[in-house]
Short mmCIF file of C-alpha atoms and ligand atoms in Angstrom, two decimals:
data_model
loop_
_atom_site.label_atom_id
_atom_site.label_comp_id
_atom_site.label_asym_id
_atom_site.label_seq_id
_atom_site.Cartn_x
_atom_site.Cartn_y
_atom_site.Cartn_z
CA MET A 28 -24.53 -10.79 -16.60
CA LYS A 29 -21.04 -10.43 -16.54
CA VAL A 30 -20.18 -8.59 -13.49
CA LEU A 31 -16.57 -7.21 -13.37
CA VAL A 32 -15.96 -6.15 -9.28
CA ALA A 33 -12.94 -4.58 -8.79
CA GLY A 34 -12.14 -4.98 -4.81
CA GLY A 35 -13.81 -8.52 -4.91
CA THR A 36 -11.32 -9.36 -2.29
CA GLY A 37 -12.33 -6.72 0.45
CA PHE A 38 -15.27 -7.25 2.81
CA ILE A 39 -17.49 -5.66 1.13
CA GLY A 40 -16.42 -7.20 -1.90
CA SER A 41 -16.25 -10.70 -1.39
CA HIS A 42 -19.86 -11.14 -0.13
CA LEU A 43 -21.23 -9.40 -3.04
CA CYS A 44 -19.60 -12.08 -5.71
CA THR A 45 -21.25 -14.38 -3.43
CA GLU A 46 -25.00 -12.98 -3.73
CA LEU A 47 -23.78 -12.36 -7.57
CA VAL A 48 -22.91 -16.70 -8.01
CA GLU A 49 -25.59 -18.09 -5.81
CA ARG A 50 -27.92 -15.78 -8.52
CA ASP A 51 -25.87 -17.19 -11.88
CA HIS A 52 -24.17 -13.84 -12.50
CA GLU A 53 -20.59 -14.60 -14.31
CA VAL A 54 -17.79 -13.42 -11.56
CA THR A 55 -14.37 -11.96 -12.40
CA SER A 56 -12.76 -10.28 -9.24
CA LEU A 57 -10.55 -7.68 -9.22
CA SER A 58 -7.54 -6.85 -7.00
CA ARG A 59 -3.63 -5.96 -6.77
CA ASN A 60 -1.96 -9.73 -6.18
CA PRO A 61 -4.77 -12.67 -5.35
CA THR A 62 -3.46 -14.84 -2.67
CA SER A 63 -4.97 -18.55 -1.95
CA GLU A 64 -6.54 -16.73 1.16
CA ASP A 65 -8.52 -14.40 -1.25
CA ALA A 66 -10.07 -17.71 -3.17
CA ALA A 67 -10.42 -19.12 -0.18
CA ASN A 68 -12.78 -16.23 1.19
CA LEU A 69 -15.13 -16.75 -2.73
CA PRO A 70 -16.51 -19.18 -4.18
CA ASP A 71 -15.09 -21.73 -6.85
CA ASP A 72 -16.89 -20.18 -9.78
CA VAL A 73 -15.02 -16.35 -9.19
CA THR A 74 -12.59 -15.20 -11.73
CA LEU A 75 -9.65 -13.94 -10.00
CA ALA A 76 -7.69 -11.74 -12.00
CA SER A 77 -4.70 -8.90 -10.74
CA GLY A 78 -5.02 -5.21 -11.62
CA ASP A 79 -3.92 -1.71 -10.01
CA VAL A 80 -6.75 0.80 -10.72
CA SER A 81 -3.75 3.09 -10.29
CA ASP A 82 -2.85 1.75 -14.18
CA TYR A 83 -4.75 2.01 -16.61
CA GLY A 84 -2.14 -0.63 -18.29
CA THR A 85 -3.02 -2.87 -15.64
CA ILE A 86 -6.56 -2.85 -15.87
CA ALA A 87 -8.20 -2.60 -19.09
CA ASP A 88 -7.57 -5.43 -20.87
CA THR A 89 -9.17 -7.64 -17.85
CA VAL A 90 -12.43 -4.74 -18.25
CA ASP A 91 -12.82 -5.20 -21.43
CA GLY A 92 -15.53 -7.83 -22.10
CA HIS A 93 -18.41 -7.41 -18.64
CA ASP A 94 -21.65 -6.45 -18.55
CA ALA A 95 -21.12 -4.11 -15.55
CA VAL A 96 -18.03 -3.16 -12.93
CA VAL A 97 -18.99 -2.54 -9.18
CA ASN A 98 -16.17 -0.48 -7.77
CA PHE A 99 -15.17 -1.38 -4.07
CA VAL A 100 -11.68 -0.41 -4.41
CA SER A 101 -10.18 1.41 -0.80
CA LEU A 102 -8.18 2.96 1.06
CA SER A 103 -8.73 3.08 4.25
CA PRO A 104 -10.30 5.97 5.82
CA LEU A 105 -9.85 4.58 9.63
CA TYR A 106 -6.35 3.94 9.81
CA GLN A 107 -3.73 5.87 8.86
CA LEU A 108 -2.30 5.36 5.66
CA PRO A 109 0.34 2.80 4.14
CA SER A 110 3.90 5.52 2.47
CA GLY A 111 3.44 6.55 -0.72
CA THR A 112 -0.32 6.03 -0.40
CA ASP A 113 -3.73 8.81 -0.93
CA HIS A 114 -7.15 8.83 -1.10
CA GLU A 115 -6.49 11.46 -4.53
CA THR A 116 -4.62 8.54 -6.37
CA VAL A 117 -6.30 5.12 -5.35
CA HIS A 118 -10.32 6.99 -4.67
CA LEU A 119 -9.74 9.70 -7.06
CA GLY A 120 -7.50 8.13 -10.24
CA GLY A 121 -8.57 4.74 -9.63
CA THR A 122 -12.66 5.67 -10.05
CA GLU A 123 -11.07 7.62 -13.40
CA ASN A 124 -9.32 4.18 -14.96
CA LEU A 125 -11.89 2.52 -14.13
CA ILE A 126 -14.30 4.35 -15.69
CA ARG A 127 -12.01 5.50 -18.97
CA ALA A 128 -11.06 1.27 -19.33
CA ALA A 129 -15.02 0.82 -19.06
CA GLU A 130 -15.93 3.04 -21.42
CA ASP A 131 -13.68 2.05 -23.65
CA GLY A 132 -15.13 -1.17 -23.64
CA ASP A 133 -18.97 0.04 -23.90
CA ILE A 134 -19.22 -1.92 -20.26
CA GLU A 135 -23.24 -0.85 -19.27
CA ARG A 136 -23.39 -0.63 -16.07
CA PHE A 137 -20.95 1.16 -13.51
CA VAL A 138 -21.60 0.91 -9.69
CA GLN A 139 -19.39 2.80 -7.59
CA ILE A 140 -19.00 2.67 -3.40
CA SER A 141 -18.99 5.90 -2.50
CA ALA A 142 -19.48 7.11 1.30
CA LEU A 143 -22.05 9.32 3.67
CA GLY A 144 -21.21 13.28 3.15
CA ALA A 145 -18.63 12.45 -0.09
CA ASP A 146 -18.27 16.07 -1.13
CA PRO A 147 -15.46 18.05 -3.51
CA ASP A 148 -15.28 20.62 -0.97
CA GLY A 149 -15.60 17.75 2.22
CA PRO A 150 -13.33 18.52 5.75
CA THR A 151 -11.60 14.93 4.39
CA PRO A 152 -8.96 13.97 2.03
CA TYR A 153 -11.14 10.56 1.58
CA ILE A 154 -14.17 12.42 1.41
CA ARG A 155 -13.18 14.82 -1.30
CA ALA A 156 -11.74 12.60 -2.84
CA LYS A 157 -15.03 10.61 -2.97
CA GLY A 158 -16.91 13.02 -4.33
CA ARG A 159 -14.73 13.70 -6.80
CA ALA A 160 -15.27 10.96 -7.69
CA GLU A 161 -18.68 10.68 -7.37
CA GLU A 162 -18.49 13.67 -10.08
CA ILE A 163 -16.18 11.17 -12.93
CA VAL A 164 -18.79 8.80 -12.50
CA ARG A 165 -21.66 11.06 -12.66
CA GLU A 166 -20.09 12.28 -16.26
CA ALA A 167 -19.00 8.90 -17.46
CA ALA A 168 -20.92 7.36 -20.36
CA LEU A 169 -22.48 4.70 -19.14
CA GLY A 170 -25.51 3.40 -16.57
CA TRP A 171 -23.92 4.70 -13.16
CA THR A 172 -25.27 4.16 -9.80
CA ILE A 173 -23.95 5.89 -6.87
CA VAL A 174 -24.23 3.79 -3.72
CA ARG A 175 -23.12 5.56 -0.01
CA PRO A 176 -23.53 3.27 2.97
CA SER A 177 -22.98 4.27 6.08
CA ILE A 178 -20.63 1.90 7.73
CA VAL A 179 -20.46 -1.33 7.20
CA PHE A 180 -20.69 -4.58 10.20
CA GLY A 181 -20.14 -7.83 9.65
CA ASP A 182 -17.17 -11.06 10.59
CA GLY A 183 -14.10 -8.65 10.15
CA ALA A 184 -15.41 -5.99 9.57
CA GLU A 185 -13.16 -3.37 10.35
CA PHE A 186 -15.10 -1.09 12.09
CA LEU A 187 -14.75 -3.49 15.28
CA GLU A 188 -11.52 -3.90 15.23
CA PHE A 189 -11.27 0.37 14.67
CA THR A 190 -13.52 0.62 18.15
CA LYS A 191 -11.10 -2.10 19.77
CA GLN A 192 -8.81 -0.06 19.05
CA LEU A 193 -9.00 2.93 20.53
CA THR A 194 -10.13 1.42 23.42
CA THR A 195 -9.30 -0.50 26.37
CA PRO A 196 -12.09 -2.63 28.66
CA TYR A 197 -13.09 -0.97 31.88
CA VAL A 198 -12.44 2.47 31.70
CA THR A 199 -11.52 4.38 28.50
CA GLY A 200 -11.46 7.80 27.14
CA LEU A 201 -13.31 8.34 24.13
CA PRO A 202 -12.76 11.31 21.56
CA GLY A 203 -15.69 13.51 22.83
CA GLY A 204 -17.20 11.61 24.97
CA GLY A 205 -17.57 9.25 21.66
CA GLU A 206 -20.92 10.75 20.80
CA THR A 207 -20.04 10.87 16.72
CA ARG A 208 -22.97 9.22 15.43
CA PHE A 209 -22.99 6.14 13.06
CA GLN A 210 -26.08 4.01 11.22
CA PRO A 211 -24.21 0.83 10.69
CA ILE A 212 -26.01 -1.60 8.35
CA TRP A 213 -25.13 -5.59 8.15
CA VAL A 214 -23.18 -7.10 4.86
CA GLY A 215 -25.71 -9.37 4.93
CA ASP A 216 -28.41 -6.98 4.41
CA PHE A 217 -25.88 -4.53 1.96
CA ALA A 218 -25.24 -7.14 -0.34
CA PRO A 219 -28.25 -8.00 -1.87
CA ILE A 220 -28.69 -4.03 -2.23
CA LEU A 221 -25.99 -3.94 -4.29
CA ALA A 222 -27.15 -6.48 -6.62
CA ASP A 223 -30.84 -5.84 -7.18
CA VAL A 224 -28.87 -2.48 -7.99
CA LEU A 225 -27.36 -4.46 -10.42
CA GLU A 226 -30.37 -6.13 -12.06
CA ASP A 227 -32.80 -3.22 -12.30
CA ASP A 228 -32.66 -0.78 -14.85
CA SER A 229 -34.26 1.72 -13.04
CA HIS A 230 -31.58 1.91 -10.95
CA VAL A 231 -29.31 4.21 -13.05
CA GLY A 232 -28.48 7.48 -12.33
CA GLN A 233 -29.44 7.75 -9.01
CA THR A 234 -27.04 8.48 -5.89
CA TYR A 235 -28.68 6.15 -3.05
CA GLU A 236 -27.64 6.85 0.48
CA ILE A 237 -28.21 3.21 3.24
CA GLY A 238 -27.62 2.34 6.83
CA GLY A 239 -28.90 0.33 9.60
CA PRO A 240 -31.91 0.58 11.22
CA GLN A 241 -30.28 1.97 14.19
CA ILE A 242 -28.43 4.45 15.01
CA VAL A 243 -25.76 3.78 17.30
CA THR A 244 -22.06 6.53 18.85
CA LEU A 245 -18.88 5.38 18.85
CA ALA A 246 -20.13 5.26 22.66
CA ASP A 247 -22.99 3.17 22.64
CA ALA A 248 -20.23 0.47 20.00
CA THR A 249 -17.77 0.39 22.89
CA GLU A 250 -19.67 -0.50 25.02
CA LEU A 251 -22.07 -3.02 22.93
CA ILE A 252 -18.53 -4.41 21.85
CA TYR A 253 -17.53 -5.17 24.96
CA GLU A 254 -20.83 -5.97 26.46
CA ALA A 255 -20.90 -8.54 23.54
CA GLU A 256 -16.97 -10.48 25.97
CA GLY A 257 -18.75 -9.36 29.37
CA ARG A 258 -16.93 -7.01 30.28
CA PRO A 259 -17.74 -3.67 31.13
CA VAL A 260 -16.53 -0.22 29.75
CA ALA A 261 -16.97 3.14 31.63
CA ILE A 262 -16.92 5.92 29.33
CA PHE A 263 -15.14 9.78 29.95
CA PRO A 264 -14.50 12.78 27.11
CA ILE A 265 -12.03 13.04 26.19
CA PRO A 266 -11.94 17.03 24.69
CA MET A 267 -11.99 17.35 20.38
CA ALA A 268 -9.20 19.82 20.63
CA LEU A 269 -6.74 17.57 22.58
CA THR A 270 -7.62 13.95 20.84
CA LYS A 271 -6.40 16.59 17.89
CA LEU A 272 -3.63 17.83 18.71
CA GLY A 273 -2.48 13.98 20.84
CA LEU A 274 -3.66 12.81 16.75
CA ALA A 275 -0.84 15.73 14.80
CA VAL A 276 1.90 14.77 16.95
CA ALA A 277 0.65 11.63 15.94
CA ASP A 278 0.76 11.61 12.09
CA PRO A 279 5.04 10.99 11.13
CA LEU A 280 4.65 7.95 14.14
CA PRO A 281 4.52 5.02 11.88
CA LEU A 282 3.45 2.84 14.79
CA ILE A 283 0.36 5.23 15.58
CA PRO A 284 -2.32 3.74 13.65
CA PHE A 285 -4.10 6.88 13.80
CA GLY A 286 -3.47 10.36 13.44
CA THR A 287 -5.66 14.10 11.93
CA GLU A 288 -7.82 12.67 9.74
CA GLN A 289 -8.87 9.61 11.85
CA GLY A 290 -9.61 12.72 14.31
CA GLU A 291 -11.72 15.11 11.38
CA SER A 292 -13.51 11.97 10.69
CA LEU A 293 -15.01 12.08 14.47
CA GLU A 294 -16.19 15.57 13.93
CA PHE A 295 -19.00 14.70 11.95
CA ASP A 296 -21.92 11.84 11.96
CA ASN A 297 -22.32 8.92 9.34
CA THR A 298 -25.48 9.22 9.05
CA VAL A 299 -28.52 9.25 5.93
CA ALA A 300 -31.13 11.75 5.54
CA THR A 301 -33.06 9.54 4.10
CA ASN A 302 -32.46 5.18 4.39
CA ASP A 303 -32.89 4.71 0.30
CA VAL A 304 -33.04 1.08 1.58
CA THR A 305 -36.76 1.06 1.68
CA THR A 306 -36.16 1.50 -2.69
CA PHE A 307 -35.04 -1.41 -3.05
CA GLY A 308 -38.95 -3.17 -0.78
CA ILE A 309 -37.11 -2.66 2.59
CA ASN A 310 -38.27 -2.39 6.34
CA PRO A 311 -34.90 -0.33 7.90
CA GLU A 312 -36.69 -1.95 11.03
CA VAL A 313 -35.75 -5.04 10.16
CA LEU A 314 -32.98 -4.97 9.41
CA LEU A 315 -30.01 -6.57 11.35
CA THR A 316 -28.75 -4.46 14.73
CA LEU A 317 -25.09 -4.29 15.39
CA GLY A 318 -25.88 -5.86 19.71
CA ALA A 319 -28.42 -8.76 17.82
CA TYR A 320 -25.14 -9.41 15.51
CA LEU A 321 -22.90 -9.55 18.90
CA GLY A 322 -25.45 -11.59 20.40
CA ILE A 323 -26.42 -9.58 23.29
CA ARG A 324 -29.61 -7.74 21.76
CA SER A 325 -32.73 -9.02 20.61
CA GLY A 326 -32.85 -8.65 16.83
CA THR A 327 -34.14 -9.13 13.03
CA PRO A 328 -32.84 -12.42 11.38
CA ARG A 329 -31.34 -12.28 7.74
CA GLU A 330 -34.09 -13.89 6.77
CA GLU A 331 -37.31 -12.25 7.87
CA SER A 332 -34.45 -8.79 6.10
CA ARG A 333 -35.61 -9.50 3.09
CA PRO A 334 -39.16 -7.82 1.72
CA LEU A 335 -41.66 -11.02 1.09
CA ALA A 336 -42.10 -11.86 -2.12
N1 LIG B 608 -15.75 -1.32 5.43
C1 LIG B 608 -17.31 0.36 5.61
O1 LIG B 608 -18.02 -0.21 6.47
C2 LIG B 608 -17.34 1.04 3.83
C3 LIG B 608 -17.92 2.39 4.64
C4 LIG B 608 -18.54 2.92 4.02
C5 LIG B 608 -17.81 2.53 2.30
N2 LIG B 608 -17.01 2.17 2.51
C6 LIG B 608 -16.85 1.62 1.26
O2 LIG B 608 -16.78 0.64 0.58
C7 LIG B 608 -15.79 0.60 -0.29
C8 LIG B 608 -15.67 -1.19 -0.11
O3 LIG B 608 -14.59 -1.10 1.37
P1 LIG B 608 -14.55 -2.47 2.17
O4 LIG B 608 -14.51 -2.00 3.97
O5 LIG B 608 -14.72 -3.73 1.30
O6 LIG B 608 -12.44 -2.54 1.22
P2 LIG B 608 -11.73 -3.61 2.02
O7 LIG B 608 -12.10 -4.63 2.70
O8 LIG B 608 -10.98 -2.92 2.47
O9 LIG B 608 -11.33 -3.95 0.94
C9 LIG B 608 -10.70 -2.80 -1.05
C10 LIG B 608 -10.86 -3.87 -2.13
O10 LIG B 608 -10.32 -3.75 -2.89
C11 LIG B 608 -8.29 -3.49 -3.02
N3 LIG B 608 -7.94 -2.53 -4.00
C12 LIG B 608 -7.21 -1.79 -2.68
N4 LIG B 608 -6.50 -0.87 -4.29
C13 LIG B 608 -6.56 -1.01 -4.74
C14 LIG B 608 -5.56 -0.95 -6.13
N5 LIG B 608 -5.21 -0.06 -6.15
N6 LIG B 608 -6.49 -1.40 -7.22
C15 LIG B 608 -6.86 -3.03 -7.28
N7 LIG B 608 -7.15 -2.82 -6.08
C16 LIG B 608 -7.59 -2.79 -4.67
C17 LIG B 608 -8.34 -4.68 -1.86
O11 LIG B 608 -7.33 -5.36 -2.21
P3 LIG B 608 -5.74 -5.87 -2.58
O12 LIG B 608 -5.56 -4.84 -1.51
O13 LIG B 608 -5.45 -6.97 -2.49
O14 LIG B 608 -5.20 -4.43 -3.55
C18 LIG B 608 -9.20 -5.44 -1.71
O15 LIG B 608 -10.44 -6.42 -3.16
C19 LIG B 608 -14.96 1.13 -0.43
O16 LIG B 608 -14.82 2.25 -1.56
C20 LIG B 608 -14.80 1.93 1.14
O17 LIG B 608 -14.96 3.15 1.23
C21 LIG B 608 -16.76 0.78 3.51
#
């Protein structure tokens, strides 16, 4: 299968590119300015293409000629946005352009990487843009699948870095005591699921919610991250109202990475209602845990996390 991975140089996209090459697919990665560093992170067989999904003219020719498109293009909700960017342009406008290019090129399959809670009427600009993008995908004249993962962890994952930037070792305050709940899944467990989605037409027209083996609060993640470094941490709660006030003040300050949207994101959980990893023959309990990934809890090694043949 000829697969175009939009955002293939990113954290999750690069793992899918590798998985697809290992399964003998022909892979092209699309991003704005692929560098030699991006090339070094991807298998030699991946073709690097440049284009900006917010500009249809820069992507249409690249999309044409593929059998499938996977959309990983992202503007992170974990940090304040770089000036001149917004979720609507990248997540909604970018999806519209990719879908249009895929329809123009008679592409058969389209996989949209969305987010838990995606909702056109949701509480944050990211969640609303993801929800509206899902509507565009569902109306498209091609075989679509939508995948909504919880937090994805692994080497280079933004969530681990985000948690460290938000906290300090030994004693740290966390908004609302860090009770926001996540269901992190290891990228090494997630990428094969996405490859399965592409290879099996029974996934057409489905929306999947994908989570890991455990529910972990922000406080749990903070403790795990510092424990892995041999540094304990005591957590005290910062009232949510105070957090939001502080972040609103930070909004116009470019050197402070967090703002209003990041505070709002911590007000709702990031967990699945039903974990659709079971659709792929996977028992969630055998997936790698965050603690095991960090080397401080027992967990299931990668080889055991796939179903028996
Ligand atoms: N990581 C998580 O924990 C997580 C959890 C839930 C959902 N998701 C979703 O999963 C998807 C992938 O996330 P990720 O963490 O892998 O993101 P990422 O590491 O930030 O990668 C984003 C990719 O998109 C490319 N890109 C950004 N803007 C672009 C544009 N305008 N045109 C073309 N390419 C563009 C980037 O390359 P350039 O910047 O070089 O163009 C990069 O290849 C996103 O849709 C995200 O919302 C992620």
